[in-house]
Every structure is written in C-alpha cells, then in structure tokens.
C-alpha cells in the first residue's frame, strides 16, 4: 500500500506563507512595465478592482488613463487605443472601466489612488444613462465594487475627512457593503461617534488589517496572471496621418455600409438582434423620462472633490445619446438637454474642461448603437484628446 505523501501540501503551505509574509518591496518589482503594458487595453476586472497595476500605471508619465464604462470595450480602428497606436503622440491610452462602473465606483478607485493621481492628466468619459432617477442600483454596483479598495478606503484614507464621511455613507447604502460585518463596522464608525460604533470598529480593526493584507497579496498574484483577451487591431491604412475631415469621412462611409436596415443609423447586427424583435414594444416606453435628477450628481461631485484635492488635470467627455432612437422611445428632448447643461455646468464650476459632444445627438453614424460611440464618435474623441494632450 502506497502511503500518501504530504510533501506537495507542505510545499504549498510554505510557498503561501512565503508569499504572505515577504516584504512588499521584494514583490513589487515583479509587477513590471510588461505587465502594465499588457493591461493597457485588457479591461480586466482584476485590474480596476485591484491596486498594484493602476499604481504602476499612474506612476508612469507616458500613460494617459481613460476612465469610463462599457463604451471603452469597443476597440474599433478609431478607438483612441488603436488611433494613437497608429499615430503616436508621446502617450499611451490606458483603459479603466467596464459596464456599470459609474461615478461612485470611480470615486472609490480615485480615493485609494489619490497619491499617485497627483498632477496627473486623465480622460473621463461620462454616460447619460448613469444619471437615472434611482442612481446606480445593486445589480450594477455590486459586481464592480472592489472589496480591496473598500478596505483600503476604510483603513488608510487618503482623502479629507469630509470625503471619508460622504463616501462611507454612500457605500453603506449598498447591500454588498452592509453585509460585510468588518467593513461596515469601520465605515459606520466614520458616521457615528457613539461608544457602541466606535468600540465595534476598534475590535474589528486588527482583523480588518489582516484581511486587507491577504487581499493585497491576492491582488499581487492576480496582477501577474495574464487574463486579458483583448488585443489592439490598429488599421494604419484607415487612420495613419489622415486629417480630421478625412477620418470623419472614412468613419461615416464605413458605418453607412453597416447601417442600412434601420432609421436610427446604428449597426445592422445590433438593430436586427437587439431592437427589431421588440421594436413595437419599445415605441414610446421612455415617455416622461429625464436625466436631470439623480443621486449620480452627488457621486460625481465626490469624484470631482477627490480630483481637486489631488490636483488632477482631467478632460471630461460628455457623450450624448442617439437622438433618433431617443425620440422613438419617447424620451423627452428636454430631459436629455437638461442633463447636458447641468452636468457641463457642474464640471466647469469645479474648474474642469469638458469635451461637449451633446450637439451630435442627430449626427448620422456617430453611434454604434443607441448609446455607445461608433466610428465617427470616436474620431471626435480622438481629436479632443489630442488637443487636450497638447495643452501644457
């Protein structure tokens, strides 16, 4: 009878212990430039819910971080990552976001990276559909919430006390945070000064630090694993050394060939699979809607306050919705216009520049679908980014 060998188990425990207790400065060099470069278009959730890769990226002046949500995934030839690969201008776009990464998620991310963000340039793409009356719901917030960043925010805040209090209150409105006993105890202690809450926070704090250490080592391991499946597909024949008018014409011609079956000037495949089967049902279903009132405005203000504290130099891109489709669904024009005006005023009142694309609602082929930028839309963004980068 063969005796079971415990050698692999012992080796595994030894390696795990080694990883857990080795000084961080010994491990950081392993997250090198090659790892960061790999993640520039990876849009991997482990990256934007982590810390190390973003830290390394922000420390490198050659990267221009572009924050947003689902629009970043559409890596066509005119997307900034492909366009500036073909037409290099001294910076490399680094994409951070996915569907559902709205203002509060970005606020938390910026808060824990406040030191690395100091005096950094960035681009931030705003989406009107974030600004619904109920704000970001649990189904959008929970999958994008970073437990690591939550504990970093609670234990080692890098923002002022006012933002710690405001951020704690907003985070505690979500079940994914409230259900974490240690994290919720720490955040509640920022809101309540009574003996019960303060004592509970003091008791859990040593255990929370231990858990944070494990989360940070997990982030290190995941940073070394290549899970990025998205690759660049630049097309120099379309975008190399072309004028903006040439690029707009090429983008329009390409999109026109793929948008021949519908009156909304969106991609045929999207229309035929996502819209046409329920077209009659969707007519007028957005009557009375508006983006003018939403908790997102306060979340956005917290985000802006972090950027001001860190002296960040952002360019905000205000993306419109597809006017043809919005009219079909009955979404009132005034409910969209009020949002464009209100969000632009908020950004400018905080001292930040805005690339306002709101007058492109009815620009044919500007959109890939009902809300996301298409070929022609990305050309406008590329132009705005280049002008922004040339500013001192």
Coordinates of C-alpha atoms in Angstrom, one line a residue:
X1 CA 0.0 0.0 0.0
X2 CA 1.4 3.4 -1.0
X3 CA 1.5 5.8 1.8
X4 CA 0.1 9.3 1.0
X5 CA 2.7 11.9 0.5
X6 CA 2.2 15.2 2.3
X7 CA 5.1 16.8 0.6
X8 CA 3.1 18.8 -2.0
X9 CA 0.8 20.1 0.8
X10 CA 3.8 21.1 2.9
X11 CA 5.5 22.8 -0.1
X12 CA 2.2 24.6 -0.9
X13 CA 1.8 25.9 2.7
X14 CA 5.4 27.0 2.7
X15 CA 5.0 28.9 -0.6
X16 CA 1.8 30.5 0.5
X17 CA 3.3 31.6 3.8
X18 CA 6.3 32.9 2.0
X19 CA 4.1 35.0 -0.3
X20 CA 2.0 36.2 2.6
X21 CA 4.9 37.4 4.8
X22 CA 7.6 38.5 2.4
X23 CA 8.1 42.3 2.5
X24 CA 6.1 44.1 -0.2
X25 CA 9.2 45.9 -1.6
X26 CA 10.6 42.5 -2.6
X27 CA 7.5 41.6 -4.6
X28 CA 6.7 44.9 -6.3
X29 CA 9.4 44.7 -9.0
X30 CA 7.7 41.6 -10.3
X31 CA 4.8 43.9 -11.4
X32 CA 6.9 45.4 -14.2
X33 CA 6.3 47.5 -17.3
X34 CA 5.5 44.5 -19.4
X35 CA 2.6 43.6 -17.0
X36 CA 1.3 47.2 -17.1
X37 CA 1.6 47.4 -20.9
X38 CA -0.4 44.2 -21.2
X39 CA -3.3 45.6 -19.2
X40 CA -3.5 48.9 -21.1
X41 CA -6.4 47.6 -23.2
X42 CA -7.1 44.4 -21.2
X43 CA -10.1 46.0 -19.3
X44 CA -9.7 43.2 -16.8
X45 CA -11.9 43.4 -13.7
X46 CA -9.0 42.3 -11.5
X47 CA -7.0 45.4 -12.7
X48 CA -9.6 48.0 -12.0
X49 CA -10.8 46.3 -8.8
X50 CA -7.2 46.0 -7.7
X51 CA -4.4 48.4 -6.8
X52 CA -0.9 47.5 -8.0
X53 CA -1.3 47.7 -11.7
X54 CA -3.0 51.0 -11.6
X55 CA -0.4 52.3 -9.1
X56 CA 2.4 51.4 -11.5
X57 CA 0.5 52.9 -14.5
X58 CA -0.2 56.2 -12.7
X59 CA 3.5 56.4 -11.7
X60 CA 4.5 56.2 -15.4
X61 CA 4.1 59.6 -17.1
X62 CA 3.8 58.0 -20.6
X63 CA 0.3 56.6 -19.8
X64 CA -2.9 58.6 -20.3
X65 CA -5.6 56.8 -18.2
X66 CA -9.1 56.9 -19.8
X67 CA -11.8 56.1 -17.3
X68 CA -15.4 55.2 -18.3
X69 CA -17.7 52.3 -18.7
X70 CA -18.9 50.0 -21.4
X71 CA -18.0 52.3 -24.3
X72 CA -14.3 51.5 -23.7
X73 CA -14.8 47.9 -24.9
X74 CA -15.5 48.9 -28.5
X75 CA -11.9 48.7 -29.8
X76 CA -12.6 49.6 -33.4
X77 CA -10.0 51.3 -35.7
X78 CA -11.0 54.8 -34.5
X79 CA -10.9 54.0 -30.8
X80 CA -8.2 56.1 -29.0
X81 CA -6.2 53.0 -28.1
X82 CA -5.9 52.0 -31.8
X83 CA -5.8 55.5 -33.2
X84 CA -2.9 56.6 -31.0
X85 CA -1.1 53.3 -31.7
X86 CA -1.0 54.2 -35.4
X87 CA -0.5 58.0 -34.7
X88 CA 1.8 58.1 -31.6
X89 CA 1.9 61.4 -29.8
X90 CA 4.0 60.7 -26.8
X91 CA 1.4 58.9 -24.7
X92 CA -0.3 55.6 -24.4
X93 CA -4.0 55.3 -23.5
X94 CA -4.7 53.1 -20.5
X95 CA -8.4 52.0 -20.2
X96 CA -10.1 51.6 -16.9
X97 CA -13.7 50.6 -16.6
X98 CA -16.5 48.3 -17.8
X99 CA -20.3 48.3 -17.9
X100 CA -21.7 49.5 -14.6
X101 CA -18.5 51.4 -13.4
X102 CA -20.3 54.6 -12.6
X103 CA -19.4 57.6 -10.5
X104 CA -19.3 56.0 -7.1
X105 CA -17.1 53.1 -8.3
X106 CA -14.7 55.6 -9.8
X107 CA -14.8 57.7 -6.7
X108 CA -13.6 54.8 -4.6
X109 CA -10.9 54.0 -7.1
X110 CA -9.6 57.6 -7.2
X111 CA -9.8 57.8 -3.4
X112 CA -7.4 55.0 -2.8
X113 CA -5.1 56.2 -5.7
X114 CA -5.1 59.8 -4.6
X115 CA -1.4 59.9 -4.0
X116 CA -0.5 58.5 -7.4
X117 CA -3.0 60.7 -9.2
X118 CA -1.4 64.0 -8.1
X119 CA -0.9 66.3 -11.0
X120 CA -1.8 63.5 -13.4
X121 CA -3.6 64.1 -16.7
X122 CA -6.6 61.8 -17.4
X123 CA -9.7 61.5 -19.6
X124 CA -13.1 60.6 -18.1
X125 CA -16.0 59.6 -20.3
X126 CA -19.4 60.4 -18.8
X127 CA -22.5 58.4 -19.8
X128 CA -26.0 59.9 -19.6
X129 CA -27.6 56.6 -18.7
X130 CA -25.8 56.7 -15.3
X131 CA -28.0 59.6 -14.3
X132 CA -31.3 57.8 -13.9
X133 CA -33.6 58.9 -11.0
X134 CA -32.7 56.0 -8.7
X135 CA -28.9 56.2 -9.4
X136 CA -26.8 53.1 -9.6
X137 CA -28.6 50.0 -8.4
X138 CA -27.2 47.0 -6.6
X139 CA -27.0 44.9 -9.8
X140 CA -24.6 47.5 -11.4
X141 CA -22.7 48.4 -8.2
X142 CA -22.1 45.0 -6.6
X143 CA -20.2 43.3 -9.5
X144 CA -17.9 46.3 -9.8
X145 CA -17.3 47.1 -6.2
X146 CA -13.8 46.3 -5.1
X147 CA -13.5 44.8 -1.6
X148 CA -9.8 45.6 -1.6
X149 CA -10.4 49.2 -2.3
X150 CA -13.2 49.3 0.2
X151 CA -10.9 48.2 3.0
X152 CA -8.1 50.5 1.8
X153 CA -10.6 53.4 1.9
X154 CA -11.8 52.4 5.4
X155 CA -8.4 51.7 7.0
X156 CA -6.0 54.0 5.2
X157 CA -8.0 57.0 3.8
X158 CA -6.0 59.3 1.5
X159 CA -8.8 61.9 1.1
X160 CA -10.0 64.5 3.5
X161 CA -12.4 63.8 6.4
X162 CA -15.4 65.3 4.6
X163 CA -15.0 62.9 1.7
X164 CA -14.4 59.9 4.0
X165 CA -17.8 60.7 5.7
X166 CA -19.6 61.2 2.4
X167 CA -18.1 58.2 0.8
X168 CA -18.8 56.0 3.8
X169 CA -22.4 57.0 3.8
X170 CA -22.9 56.3 0.1
X171 CA -21.1 52.9 0.3
X172 CA -23.2 51.8 3.2
X173 CA -26.3 52.2 1.0
X174 CA -25.4 49.1 -0.8
X175 CA -26.1 45.5 0.5
X176 CA -22.7 44.2 -0.8
X177 CA -21.1 46.6 1.7
X178 CA -23.6 46.4 4.5
X179 CA -23.3 42.6 4.5
X180 CA -19.6 42.7 5.2
X181 CA -19.5 43.0 9.0
X182 CA -15.9 44.2 9.4
X183 CA -16.1 46.7 6.5
X184 CA -19.5 48.1 7.5
X185 CA -18.3 48.5 11.1
X186 CA -15.3 50.5 10.0
X187 CA -17.4 52.7 7.7
X188 CA -20.2 53.2 10.3
X189 CA -17.5 54.5 12.8
X190 CA -16.9 57.4 10.3
X191 CA -20.6 58.4 10.6
X192 CA -21.4 57.7 14.3
X193 CA -19.4 58.9 17.3
X194 CA -21.3 56.9 20.0
X195 CA -19.5 54.4 22.1
X196 CA -21.1 51.3 20.5
X197 CA -20.0 52.1 17.0
X198 CA -16.5 53.2 18.0
X199 CA -15.9 50.2 20.2
X200 CA -17.1 47.8 17.4
X201 CA -14.7 49.4 15.0
X202 CA -11.8 49.2 17.4
X203 CA -12.4 45.5 17.9
X204 CA -12.6 44.6 14.2
X205 CA -9.8 46.8 13.1
X206 CA -6.9 44.4 13.8
X207 CA -8.7 41.6 12.0
X208 CA -9.6 44.0 9.1
X209 CA -5.9 44.9 8.7
X210 CA -5.1 41.2 8.5
X211 CA -7.8 40.6 5.9
X212 CA -6.5 43.7 3.9
X213 CA -3.0 42.1 3.9
X214 CA -4.4 38.9 2.4
X215 CA -6.4 41.0 -0.2
X216 CA -3.3 42.9 -1.2
X217 CA -1.3 39.7 -1.7
X218 CA -4.2 38.3 -3.8
X219 CA -4.0 41.5 -5.9
X220 CA -0.3 40.9 -6.4
X221 CA -0.9 37.3 -7.6
X222 CA -3.7 38.3 -9.9
X223 CA -1.6 41.1 -11.3
X224 CA 0.9 38.5 -12.6
X225 CA -1.7 36.3 -14.3
X226 CA -2.5 37.3 -17.9
X227 CA -6.3 37.2 -18.1
X228 CA -6.5 39.9 -20.8
X229 CA -8.0 38.6 -24.1
X230 CA -8.5 41.9 -25.8
X231 CA -5.8 43.0 -28.2
X232 CA -5.3 46.0 -30.3
X233 CA -6.2 45.8 -34.0
X234 CA -4.8 49.0 -35.5
X235 CA -5.5 49.8 -39.1
X236 CA -2.9 52.2 -40.5
X237 CA -4.5 52.2 -43.9
X238 CA -7.6 53.9 -42.4
X239 CA -6.1 56.2 -39.8
X240 CA -2.4 56.9 -40.5
X241 CA -1.6 60.6 -41.0
X242 CA -5.1 61.5 -42.0
X243 CA -6.8 64.9 -41.5
X244 CA -9.8 65.0 -39.2
X245 CA -12.1 65.6 -42.1
X246 CA -10.7 62.6 -43.9
X247 CA -11.1 60.5 -40.8
X248 CA -14.7 61.6 -40.3
X249 CA -15.5 60.8 -44.0
X250 CA -13.9 57.4 -43.8
X251 CA -15.7 56.6 -40.5
X252 CA -19.0 57.7 -41.9
X253 CA -18.6 55.7 -45.1
X254 CA -17.6 52.6 -43.1
X255 CA -20.6 53.0 -40.7
X256 CA -23.0 53.7 -43.5
X257 CA -22.2 50.3 -45.1
X258 CA -23.1 48.6 -41.8
X259 CA -26.3 50.6 -41.0
X260 CA -28.6 50.0 -44.0
X261 CA -31.6 48.3 -42.4
X262 CA -32.9 50.9 -39.9
X263 CA -33.8 54.6 -39.5
X264 CA -31.7 55.0 -36.4
X265 CA -28.3 54.9 -38.1
X266 CA -27.0 52.1 -35.9
X267 CA -25.2 48.9 -36.7
X268 CA -27.4 46.4 -38.7
X269 CA -26.5 43.4 -36.5
X270 CA -27.3 45.3 -33.3
X271 CA -30.6 46.5 -34.7
X272 CA -31.6 43.1 -36.1
X273 CA -30.8 41.2 -32.9
X274 CA -31.5 43.7 -30.1
X275 CA -34.1 46.2 -31.4
X276 CA -36.1 44.8 -34.3
X277 CA -37.6 41.8 -32.4
X278 CA -39.2 44.1 -29.8
X279 CA -39.4 47.3 -31.8
X280 CA -43.2 47.8 -31.4
X281 CA -43.0 47.2 -27.7
X282 CA -40.2 49.8 -27.3
X283 CA -42.0 52.6 -29.0
X284 CA -42.7 55.4 -26.5
X285 CA -41.6 53.4 -23.5
X286 CA -39.4 56.2 -22.2
X287 CA -42.1 58.9 -22.1
X288 CA -41.6 61.2 -19.2
X289 CA -38.0 60.2 -18.5
X290 CA -35.3 62.6 -17.6
X291 CA -31.6 62.5 -16.6
X292 CA -31.9 65.8 -14.8
X293 CA -32.4 64.4 -11.2
X294 CA -30.2 61.6 -9.9
X295 CA -28.0 60.7 -6.9
X296 CA -25.3 60.4 -9.5
X297 CA -24.8 64.2 -9.4
X298 CA -23.7 63.9 -5.8
X299 CA -21.5 60.9 -6.5
X300 CA -19.9 62.8 -9.4
X301 CA -19.3 65.8 -7.0
X302 CA -17.4 63.5 -4.6
X303 CA -15.4 62.3 -7.5
X304 CA -14.6 65.8 -8.5
X305 CA -13.6 66.7 -5.0
X306 CA -11.1 63.9 -5.0
X307 CA -9.6 65.1 -8.3
X308 CA -9.4 68.7 -6.9
X309 CA -7.7 67.5 -3.8
X310 CA -5.1 65.6 -5.8
X311 CA -4.7 68.5 -8.3
X312 CA -5.5 66.1 -11.2
X313 CA -5.8 67.5 -14.7
X314 CA -8.8 65.8 -16.3
X315 CA -10.7 66.2 -19.5
X316 CA -14.3 65.1 -19.2
X317 CA -16.1 63.8 -22.3
X318 CA -19.8 64.4 -22.3
X319 CA -21.3 61.8 -24.6
X320 CA -24.8 62.2 -25.9
X321 CA -27.4 59.6 -26.6
X322 CA -28.7 58.6 -30.1
X323 CA -31.3 61.3 -30.8
X324 CA -33.2 59.3 -33.4
X325 CA -33.7 56.3 -31.0
X326 CA -34.4 58.5 -28.0
X327 CA -37.2 60.2 -30.0
X328 CA -38.6 56.8 -31.0
X329 CA -38.8 55.7 -27.3
X330 CA -40.4 58.9 -26.3
X331 CA -37.6 60.1 -24.1
X332 CA -38.3 63.9 -24.0
X333 CA -35.7 66.1 -25.6
X334 CA -35.8 68.5 -22.6
X335 CA -35.0 65.5 -20.2
X336 CA -31.8 65.0 -22.2
X337 CA -30.9 68.6 -22.7
X338 CA -31.3 69.4 -19.0
X339 CA -28.7 66.7 -18.3
X340 CA -26.2 68.0 -20.8
X341 CA -26.5 71.6 -19.5
X342 CA -26.5 70.5 -15.8
X343 CA -23.5 68.2 -15.9
X344 CA -21.4 70.6 -18.0
X345 CA -22.2 73.4 -15.6
X346 CA -21.2 71.2 -12.6
X347 CA -17.9 70.2 -14.2
X348 CA -17.0 73.7 -15.3
X349 CA -18.0 75.2 -11.9
X350 CA -15.4 72.8 -10.4
X351 CA -12.8 74.2 -12.8
X352 CA -12.6 71.2 -15.2
X353 CA -12.7 71.3 -19.0
X354 CA -15.4 69.5 -20.9
X355 CA -15.4 68.0 -24.4
X356 CA -19.1 68.6 -25.0
X357 CA -20.4 66.3 -27.7
X358 CA -24.1 66.9 -26.9
X359 CA -24.8 68.5 -30.3
X360 CA -24.1 65.2 -32.0
X361 CA -27.4 63.5 -31.0
X362 CA -28.6 63.6 -34.6
X363 CA -25.2 63.1 -36.2
X364 CA -25.7 60.1 -38.5
X365 CA -23.3 57.2 -37.8
X366 CA -22.0 58.9 -34.6
X367 CA -23.2 55.9 -32.6
X368 CA -22.6 52.2 -32.8
X369 CA -26.0 51.5 -31.1
X370 CA -28.5 53.5 -29.1
X371 CA -26.0 54.9 -26.6
X372 CA -22.4 53.9 -27.4
X373 CA -20.0 55.8 -29.6
X374 CA -19.3 54.4 -33.1
X375 CA -16.5 55.0 -35.6
X376 CA -17.5 58.7 -36.2
X377 CA -18.0 59.3 -32.5
X378 CA -14.5 58.1 -31.6
X379 CA -13.0 60.4 -34.2
X380 CA -14.4 63.4 -32.2
X381 CA -13.0 61.9 -29.0
X382 CA -9.6 61.4 -30.6
X383 CA -9.5 65.0 -31.8
X384 CA -10.4 66.2 -28.3
X385 CA -7.8 64.1 -26.6
X386 CA -5.0 65.2 -28.9
X387 CA -5.9 68.9 -28.3
X388 CA -6.0 68.2 -24.5
X389 CA -2.7 66.5 -24.5
X390 CA -1.0 69.3 -26.4
X391 CA -2.0 71.8 -23.6
X392 CA 0.6 72.4 -21.0

